[in-house]
Short mmCIF file of C-alpha atoms in Angstrom, two decimals:
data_model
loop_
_atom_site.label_atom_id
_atom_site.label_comp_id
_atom_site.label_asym_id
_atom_site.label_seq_id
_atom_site.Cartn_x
_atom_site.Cartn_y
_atom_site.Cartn_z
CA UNK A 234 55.11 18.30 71.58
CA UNK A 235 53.17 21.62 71.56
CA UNK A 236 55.04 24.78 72.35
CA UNK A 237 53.55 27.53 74.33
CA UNK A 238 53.60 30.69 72.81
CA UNK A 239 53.31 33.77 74.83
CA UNK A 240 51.08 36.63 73.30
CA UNK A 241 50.02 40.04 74.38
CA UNK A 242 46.76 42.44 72.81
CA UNK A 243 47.00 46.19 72.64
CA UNK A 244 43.76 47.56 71.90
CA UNK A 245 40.48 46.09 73.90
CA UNK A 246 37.32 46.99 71.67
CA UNK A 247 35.05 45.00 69.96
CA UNK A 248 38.22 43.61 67.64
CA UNK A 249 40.23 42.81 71.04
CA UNK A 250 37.98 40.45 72.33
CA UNK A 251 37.74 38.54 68.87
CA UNK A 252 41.22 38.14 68.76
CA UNK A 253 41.30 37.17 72.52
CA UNK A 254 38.68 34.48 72.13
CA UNK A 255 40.21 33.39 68.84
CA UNK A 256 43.54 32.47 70.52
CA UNK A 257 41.80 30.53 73.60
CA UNK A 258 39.69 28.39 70.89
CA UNK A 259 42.46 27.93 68.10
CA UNK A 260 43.67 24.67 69.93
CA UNK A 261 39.86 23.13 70.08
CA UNK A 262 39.39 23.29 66.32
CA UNK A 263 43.25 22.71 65.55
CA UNK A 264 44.39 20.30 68.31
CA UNK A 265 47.47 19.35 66.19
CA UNK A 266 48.51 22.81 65.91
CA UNK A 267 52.33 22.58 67.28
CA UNK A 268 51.78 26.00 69.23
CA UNK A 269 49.59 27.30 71.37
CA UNK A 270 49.25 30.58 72.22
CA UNK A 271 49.30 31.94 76.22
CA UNK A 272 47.79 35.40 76.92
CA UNK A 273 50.72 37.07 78.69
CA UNK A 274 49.15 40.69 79.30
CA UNK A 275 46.53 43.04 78.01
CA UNK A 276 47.08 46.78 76.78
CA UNK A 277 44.67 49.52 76.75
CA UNK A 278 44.97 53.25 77.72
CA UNK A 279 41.52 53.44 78.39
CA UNK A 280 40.94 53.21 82.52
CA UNK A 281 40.12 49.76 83.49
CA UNK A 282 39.85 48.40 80.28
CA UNK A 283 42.57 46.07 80.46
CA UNK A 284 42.34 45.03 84.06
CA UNK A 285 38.69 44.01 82.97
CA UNK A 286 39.99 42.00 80.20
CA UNK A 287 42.86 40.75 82.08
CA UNK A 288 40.17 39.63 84.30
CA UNK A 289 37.69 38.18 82.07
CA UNK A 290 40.09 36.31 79.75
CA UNK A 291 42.96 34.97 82.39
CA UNK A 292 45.76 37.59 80.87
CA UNK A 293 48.80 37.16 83.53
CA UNK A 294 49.02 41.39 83.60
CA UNK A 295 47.70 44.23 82.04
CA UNK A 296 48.81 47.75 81.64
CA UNK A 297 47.67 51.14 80.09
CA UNK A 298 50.87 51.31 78.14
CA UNK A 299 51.85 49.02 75.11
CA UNK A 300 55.41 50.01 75.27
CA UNK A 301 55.45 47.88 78.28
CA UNK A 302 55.15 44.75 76.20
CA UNK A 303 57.47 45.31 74.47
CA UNK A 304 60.26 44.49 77.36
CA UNK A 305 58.38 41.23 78.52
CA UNK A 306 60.53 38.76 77.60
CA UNK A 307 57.43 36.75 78.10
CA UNK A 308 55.72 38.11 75.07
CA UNK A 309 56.90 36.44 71.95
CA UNK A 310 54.04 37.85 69.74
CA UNK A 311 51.13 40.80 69.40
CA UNK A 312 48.13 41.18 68.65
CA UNK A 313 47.59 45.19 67.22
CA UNK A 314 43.86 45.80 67.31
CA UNK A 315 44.68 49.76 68.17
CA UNK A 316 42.94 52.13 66.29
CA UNK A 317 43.74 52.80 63.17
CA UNK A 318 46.04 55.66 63.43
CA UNK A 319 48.32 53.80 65.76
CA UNK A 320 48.78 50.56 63.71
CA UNK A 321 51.66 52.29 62.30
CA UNK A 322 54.03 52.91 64.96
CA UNK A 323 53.01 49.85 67.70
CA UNK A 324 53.13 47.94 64.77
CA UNK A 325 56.37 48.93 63.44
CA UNK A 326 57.65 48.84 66.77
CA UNK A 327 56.67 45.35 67.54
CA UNK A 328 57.82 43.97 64.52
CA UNK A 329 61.78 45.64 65.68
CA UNK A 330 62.07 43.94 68.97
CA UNK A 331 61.35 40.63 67.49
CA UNK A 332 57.81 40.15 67.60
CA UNK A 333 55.60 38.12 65.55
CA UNK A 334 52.55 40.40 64.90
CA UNK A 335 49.01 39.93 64.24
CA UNK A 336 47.24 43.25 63.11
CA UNK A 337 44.16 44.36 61.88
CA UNK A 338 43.17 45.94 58.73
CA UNK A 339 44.42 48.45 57.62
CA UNK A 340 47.55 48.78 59.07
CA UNK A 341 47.84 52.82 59.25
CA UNK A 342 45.89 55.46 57.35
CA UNK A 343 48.08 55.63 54.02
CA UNK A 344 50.15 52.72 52.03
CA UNK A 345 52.90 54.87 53.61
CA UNK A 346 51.90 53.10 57.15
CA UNK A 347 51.63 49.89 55.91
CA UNK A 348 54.73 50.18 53.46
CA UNK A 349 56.68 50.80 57.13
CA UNK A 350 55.07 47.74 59.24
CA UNK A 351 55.56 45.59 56.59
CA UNK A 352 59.15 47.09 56.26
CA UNK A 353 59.80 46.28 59.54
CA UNK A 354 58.42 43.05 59.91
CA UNK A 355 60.75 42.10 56.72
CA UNK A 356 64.08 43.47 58.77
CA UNK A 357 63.32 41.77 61.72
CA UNK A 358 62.57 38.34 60.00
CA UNK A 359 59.00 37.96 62.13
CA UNK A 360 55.69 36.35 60.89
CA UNK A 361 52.67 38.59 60.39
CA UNK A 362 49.08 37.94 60.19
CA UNK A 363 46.43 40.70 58.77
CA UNK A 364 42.88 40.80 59.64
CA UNK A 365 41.17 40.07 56.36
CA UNK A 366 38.92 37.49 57.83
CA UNK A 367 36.28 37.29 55.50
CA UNK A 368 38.32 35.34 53.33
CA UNK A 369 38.34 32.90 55.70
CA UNK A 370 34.89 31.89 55.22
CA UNK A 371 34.82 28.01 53.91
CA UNK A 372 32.11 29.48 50.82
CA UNK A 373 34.61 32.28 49.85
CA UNK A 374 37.27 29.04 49.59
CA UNK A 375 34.90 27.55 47.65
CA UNK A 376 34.35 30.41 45.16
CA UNK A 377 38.04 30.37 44.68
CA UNK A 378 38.61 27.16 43.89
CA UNK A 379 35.67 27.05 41.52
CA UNK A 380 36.90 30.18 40.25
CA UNK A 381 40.74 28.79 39.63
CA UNK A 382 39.07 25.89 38.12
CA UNK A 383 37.64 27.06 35.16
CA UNK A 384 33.91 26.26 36.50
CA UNK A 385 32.60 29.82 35.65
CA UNK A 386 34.90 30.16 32.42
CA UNK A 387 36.75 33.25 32.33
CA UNK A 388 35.49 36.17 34.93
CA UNK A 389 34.19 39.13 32.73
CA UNK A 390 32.86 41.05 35.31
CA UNK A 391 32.01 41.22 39.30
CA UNK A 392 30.36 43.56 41.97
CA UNK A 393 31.72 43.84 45.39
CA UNK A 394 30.29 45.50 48.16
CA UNK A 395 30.13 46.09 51.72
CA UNK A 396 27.21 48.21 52.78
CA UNK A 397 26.40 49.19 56.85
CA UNK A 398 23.98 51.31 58.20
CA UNK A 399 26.73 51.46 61.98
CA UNK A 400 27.15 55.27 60.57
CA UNK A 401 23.47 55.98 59.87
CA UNK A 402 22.12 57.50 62.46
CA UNK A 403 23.07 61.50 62.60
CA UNK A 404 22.85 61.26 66.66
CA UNK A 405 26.05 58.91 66.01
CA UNK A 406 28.90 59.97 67.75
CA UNK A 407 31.81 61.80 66.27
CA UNK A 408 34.62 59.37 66.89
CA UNK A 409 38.24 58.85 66.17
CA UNK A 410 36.21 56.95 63.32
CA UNK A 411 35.12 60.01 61.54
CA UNK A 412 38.38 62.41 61.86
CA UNK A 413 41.28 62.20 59.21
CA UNK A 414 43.97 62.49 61.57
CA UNK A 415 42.55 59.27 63.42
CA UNK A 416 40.28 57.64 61.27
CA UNK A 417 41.88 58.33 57.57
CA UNK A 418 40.10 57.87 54.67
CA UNK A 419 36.51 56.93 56.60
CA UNK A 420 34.68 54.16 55.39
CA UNK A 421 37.86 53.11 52.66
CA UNK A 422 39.68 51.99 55.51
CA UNK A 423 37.01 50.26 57.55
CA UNK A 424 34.96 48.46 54.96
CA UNK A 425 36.47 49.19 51.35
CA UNK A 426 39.52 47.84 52.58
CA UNK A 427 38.00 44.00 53.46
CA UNK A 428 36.09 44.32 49.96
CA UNK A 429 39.50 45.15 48.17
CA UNK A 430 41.30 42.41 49.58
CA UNK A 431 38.46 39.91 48.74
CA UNK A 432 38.20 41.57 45.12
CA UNK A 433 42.06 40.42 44.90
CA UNK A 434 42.03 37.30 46.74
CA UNK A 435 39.01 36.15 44.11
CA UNK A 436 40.61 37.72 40.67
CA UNK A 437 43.37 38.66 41.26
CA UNK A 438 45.54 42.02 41.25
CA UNK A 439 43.68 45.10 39.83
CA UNK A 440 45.35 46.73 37.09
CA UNK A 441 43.95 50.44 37.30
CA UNK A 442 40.31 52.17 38.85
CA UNK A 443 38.45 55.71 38.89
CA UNK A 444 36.54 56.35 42.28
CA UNK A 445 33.82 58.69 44.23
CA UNK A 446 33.51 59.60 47.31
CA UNK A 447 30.71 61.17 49.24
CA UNK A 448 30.32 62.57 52.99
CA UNK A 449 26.69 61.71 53.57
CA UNK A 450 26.70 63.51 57.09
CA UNK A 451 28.94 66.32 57.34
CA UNK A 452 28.49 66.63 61.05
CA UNK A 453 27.97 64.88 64.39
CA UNK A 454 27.50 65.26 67.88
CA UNK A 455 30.85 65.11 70.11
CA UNK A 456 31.84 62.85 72.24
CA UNK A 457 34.08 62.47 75.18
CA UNK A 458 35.94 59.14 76.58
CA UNK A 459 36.17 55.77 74.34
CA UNK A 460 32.84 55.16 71.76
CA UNK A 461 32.20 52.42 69.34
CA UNK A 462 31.08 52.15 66.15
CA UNK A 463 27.46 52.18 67.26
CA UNK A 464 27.36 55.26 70.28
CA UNK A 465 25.43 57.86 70.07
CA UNK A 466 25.62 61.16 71.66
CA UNK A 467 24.47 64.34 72.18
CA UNK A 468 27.69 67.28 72.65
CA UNK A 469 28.07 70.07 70.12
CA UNK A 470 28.22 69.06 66.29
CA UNK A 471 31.75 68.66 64.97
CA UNK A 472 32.99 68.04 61.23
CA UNK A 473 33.63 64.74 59.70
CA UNK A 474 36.37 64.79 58.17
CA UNK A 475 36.59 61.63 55.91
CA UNK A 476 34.25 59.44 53.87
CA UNK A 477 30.78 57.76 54.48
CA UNK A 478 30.48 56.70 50.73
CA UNK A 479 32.27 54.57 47.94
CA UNK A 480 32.22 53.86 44.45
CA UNK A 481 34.58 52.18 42.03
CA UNK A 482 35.18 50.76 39.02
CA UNK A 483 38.18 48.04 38.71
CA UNK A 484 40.02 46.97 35.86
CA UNK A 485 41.74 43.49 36.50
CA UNK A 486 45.17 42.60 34.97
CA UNK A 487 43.07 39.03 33.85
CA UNK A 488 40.80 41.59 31.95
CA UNK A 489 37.18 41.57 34.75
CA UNK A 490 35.77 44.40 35.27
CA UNK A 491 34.36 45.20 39.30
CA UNK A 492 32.34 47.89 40.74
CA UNK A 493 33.33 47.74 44.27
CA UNK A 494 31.03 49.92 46.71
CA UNK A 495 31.00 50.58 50.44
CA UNK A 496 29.18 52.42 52.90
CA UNK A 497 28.90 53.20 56.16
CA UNK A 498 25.98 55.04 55.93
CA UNK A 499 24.14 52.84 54.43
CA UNK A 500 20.05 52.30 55.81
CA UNK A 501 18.53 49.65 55.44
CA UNK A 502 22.11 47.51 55.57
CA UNK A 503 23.06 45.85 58.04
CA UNK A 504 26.77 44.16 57.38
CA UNK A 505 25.90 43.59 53.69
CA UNK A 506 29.21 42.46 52.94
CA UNK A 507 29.83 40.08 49.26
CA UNK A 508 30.10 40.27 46.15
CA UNK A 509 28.79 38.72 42.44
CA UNK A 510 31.12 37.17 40.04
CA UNK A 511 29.99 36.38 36.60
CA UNK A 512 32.16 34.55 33.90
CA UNK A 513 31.35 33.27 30.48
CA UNK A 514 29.49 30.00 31.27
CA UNK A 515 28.41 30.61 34.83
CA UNK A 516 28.44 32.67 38.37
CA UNK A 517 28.74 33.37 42.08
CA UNK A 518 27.38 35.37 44.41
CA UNK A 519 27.55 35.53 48.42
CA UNK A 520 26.52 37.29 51.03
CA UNK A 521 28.57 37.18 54.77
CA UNK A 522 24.99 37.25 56.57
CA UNK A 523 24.37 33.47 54.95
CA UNK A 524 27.96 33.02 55.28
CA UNK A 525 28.06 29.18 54.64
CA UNK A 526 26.17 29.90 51.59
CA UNK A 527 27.23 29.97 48.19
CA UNK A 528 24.94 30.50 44.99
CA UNK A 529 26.19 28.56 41.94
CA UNK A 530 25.36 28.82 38.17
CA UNK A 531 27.44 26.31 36.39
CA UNK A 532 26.43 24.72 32.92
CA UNK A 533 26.41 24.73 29.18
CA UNK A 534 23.25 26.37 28.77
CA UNK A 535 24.12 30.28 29.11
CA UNK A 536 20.33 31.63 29.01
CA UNK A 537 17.91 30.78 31.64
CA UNK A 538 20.85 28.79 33.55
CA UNK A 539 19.33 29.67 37.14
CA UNK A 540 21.41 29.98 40.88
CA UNK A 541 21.40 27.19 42.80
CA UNK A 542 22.73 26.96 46.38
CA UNK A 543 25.71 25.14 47.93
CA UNK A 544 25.90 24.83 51.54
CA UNK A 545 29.19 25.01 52.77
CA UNK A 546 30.61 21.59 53.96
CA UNK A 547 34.00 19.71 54.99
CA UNK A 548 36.70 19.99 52.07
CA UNK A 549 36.03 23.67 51.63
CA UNK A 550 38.73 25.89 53.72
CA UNK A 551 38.66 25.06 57.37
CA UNK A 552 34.82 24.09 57.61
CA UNK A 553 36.09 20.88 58.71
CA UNK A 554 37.80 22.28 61.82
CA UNK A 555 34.45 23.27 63.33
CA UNK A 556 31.58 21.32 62.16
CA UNK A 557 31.10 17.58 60.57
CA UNK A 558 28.57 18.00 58.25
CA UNK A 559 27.32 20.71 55.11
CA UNK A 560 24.51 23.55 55.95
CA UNK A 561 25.45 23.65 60.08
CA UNK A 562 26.11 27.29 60.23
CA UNK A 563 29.70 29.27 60.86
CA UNK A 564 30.08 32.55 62.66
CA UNK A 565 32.12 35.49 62.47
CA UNK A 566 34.40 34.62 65.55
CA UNK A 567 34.63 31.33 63.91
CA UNK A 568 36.62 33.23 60.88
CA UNK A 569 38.85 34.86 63.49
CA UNK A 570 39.86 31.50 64.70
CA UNK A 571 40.94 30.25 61.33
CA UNK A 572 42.97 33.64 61.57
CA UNK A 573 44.58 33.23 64.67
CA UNK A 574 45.39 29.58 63.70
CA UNK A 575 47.00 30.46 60.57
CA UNK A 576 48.75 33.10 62.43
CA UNK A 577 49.83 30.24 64.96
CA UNK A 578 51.07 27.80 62.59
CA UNK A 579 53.14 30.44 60.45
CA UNK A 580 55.35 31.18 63.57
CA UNK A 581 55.69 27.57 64.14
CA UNK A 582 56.37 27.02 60.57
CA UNK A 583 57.80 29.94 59.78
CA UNK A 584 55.76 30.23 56.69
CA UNK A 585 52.69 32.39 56.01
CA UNK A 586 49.22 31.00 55.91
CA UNK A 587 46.71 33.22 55.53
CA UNK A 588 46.83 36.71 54.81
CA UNK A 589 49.94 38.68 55.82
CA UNK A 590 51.58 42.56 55.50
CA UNK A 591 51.93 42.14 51.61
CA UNK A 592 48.13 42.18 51.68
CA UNK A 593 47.61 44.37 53.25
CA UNK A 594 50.34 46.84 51.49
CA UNK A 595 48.57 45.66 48.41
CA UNK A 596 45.16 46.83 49.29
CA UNK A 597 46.06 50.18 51.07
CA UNK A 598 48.46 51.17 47.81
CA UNK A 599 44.47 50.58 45.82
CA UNK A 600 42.97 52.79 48.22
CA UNK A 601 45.38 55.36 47.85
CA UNK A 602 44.82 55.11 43.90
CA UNK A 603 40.96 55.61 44.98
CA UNK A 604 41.87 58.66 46.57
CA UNK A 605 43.59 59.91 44.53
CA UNK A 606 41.18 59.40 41.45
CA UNK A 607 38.67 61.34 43.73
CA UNK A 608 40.78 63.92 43.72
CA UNK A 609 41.59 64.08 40.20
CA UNK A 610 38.47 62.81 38.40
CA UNK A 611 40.21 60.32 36.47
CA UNK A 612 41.29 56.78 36.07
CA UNK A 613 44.67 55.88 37.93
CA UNK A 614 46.81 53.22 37.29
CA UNK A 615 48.17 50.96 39.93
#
């Protein structure tokens, strides 16, 4: 018997629609999923917003004001895909009435913010699901398990990045994105954060790091009313305030060494998101714009033992839950499902699946340590 499970989004950009359609689809890849999710209403201060979505999707309601949702007894569970400097307290505050929450990265602008959701979450005994979704991909499950079995030897060293060119453009408009007070720590928080959570998720927890930052446009036109990643504009030139530009080195508590880079100014790149991971008899490498590929170098031979690739198939993560057969390609949506049914199942269950507010806490207490090795010039450990 499948129970209906009433859910609410506050916060209808680009990541409010994903989590939207991931919800109405979870039940066609998952039909034995005991719960399926209902789309009570629809948040968004911006006007219209969420009477289009309310609209477009079938939401019963919609309001400009999230606090609303939180006296439906209706809504059982929330969606938080908010920008980033209000993760903290509609988070927080969902979690305290009761409400299972599923919220994007990075959950607030400090490990402070996220410390507190999670906090919450833990009081009020409610599940929580975090937007790391590249994880999800079936090829990044394979890595995993090739890298837990011993089929690379022992990791020595990897790269990680996650290079964009949505910032490039000087004409770009300054956004909440690009302020500290809104956006925090720039391009840490948007794409450094993913990278770090796949950097842990692959090897493991990282043991100390010494970072650089760089501001690769100090200004930008203003803007007035909503803007996404990709507006441009043409008001008076403001400051940014955080960072376009990334580099790290990791030291693992298994003993790899990473350079993890991001970059949201990045030409040239468009959503170069992966990373390389070499051991002592092999390697991996993959790259989210081939996502159901993964490069292999396995063997006895250490010299001149070449790449070959693997085509992600059934009996790697979820691959099975969306297509029969190896090399028929995935899509990002596709890794939100997987999200929103892991999120689905852990209410049901009451156990996590997927990637929850301990992540999360775990990767924004790293990008502190980043920060604060900027500041400092020297290596911190975590």
């Amino acid at each position: 018997m499948t129970r209906s499970l009433g859910v609410a989004v506050v916060g209808f950009g680009w990541m409010g629609h994903a989590h939207t359609r991931a919800y109405l689809r979870a039940r066609h890849h998952y039909p034995n999923l005991p719960i399926a999710a209902h789309l009570v209403t629809v948040a968004d201060p911006e006007p219209g917003r969420a009477d289009a979505a309310a609209e477009q999707y079938g939401f019963a309601g919609s309001t400009t004001d999230w606090r609303e949702l939180l006296t439906d007894p209706r809504v059982e569970a929330v969606s938080v895909t908010a920008p980033n400097f209000l993760h903290r307290e509609i988070g927080a505050a969902v979690a305290e009435s009761g409400r299972h929450l599923w919220i994007e990265k990075p959950v607030g602008l400090t490990g402070d913010d996220a410390h507190a959701v999670a906090a919450a979450a833990t009081e009020a005994g409610v599940r929580s699901t975090v937007g790391f979704n590249y994880r999800a991909a079936p090829a990044v499950a394979e890595a995993r398990a090739l890298i837990a079995n011993g089929a690379i030897g022992r990791v020595t060293n990897a790269r990680f990045r996650f290079f964009s060119d949505y910032a490039a453009h000087p004409e770009g408009a300054l956004s909440w994105r690009f302020t500290r007070s809104h956006g925090g720590s720039g391009v840490l928080g948007d794409l450094a954060s993913h990278a770090v959570d796949l950097a842990r998720h692959l090897l493991g927890d990282i043991e100390s790091l010494v970072a650089d930052t760089v501001t690769v446009i100090p200004e930008r036109p203003t803007v007035t009313g909503a803007a996404s990643h990709f507006s441009r504009a043409d008001g008076p030139p403001g400051p940014v305030e955080n960072e376009d530009h990334l580099n790290a080195l990791l030291r693992f508590t298994g003993g790899a060494r990473a350079v993890l880079e991001a970059s949201r100014v990045a030409v040239g790149e468009q959503n170069t998101y992966g990373f390389e991971i070499h051991g002592t008899t092999g390697a991996l490498a993959w790259d989210f714009r081939r996502m159901g590929e993964l490069s292999v170098s396995t063997g006895a031979d250490y010299q001149s033992q070449s790449y070959r690739t693997v085509f992600a198939g059934p009996g790697n993560g979820d691959f099975g839950a969306f297509q029969p057969g190896a090399g028929i390609a995935m899509s990002y949506d596709d890794t939100k499902v997987i999200e929103a049914a892991g999120f689905l199942r852990s209410v049901a269950e009451g156990t996590p699946y997927g990637p929850t507010l301990d992540d999360a806490v775990a990767a924004a207490v790293v990008l502190d340590a980043m920060l604060d090795s900027v500041r400092t010039g020297a290596w911190v450990s975590l």
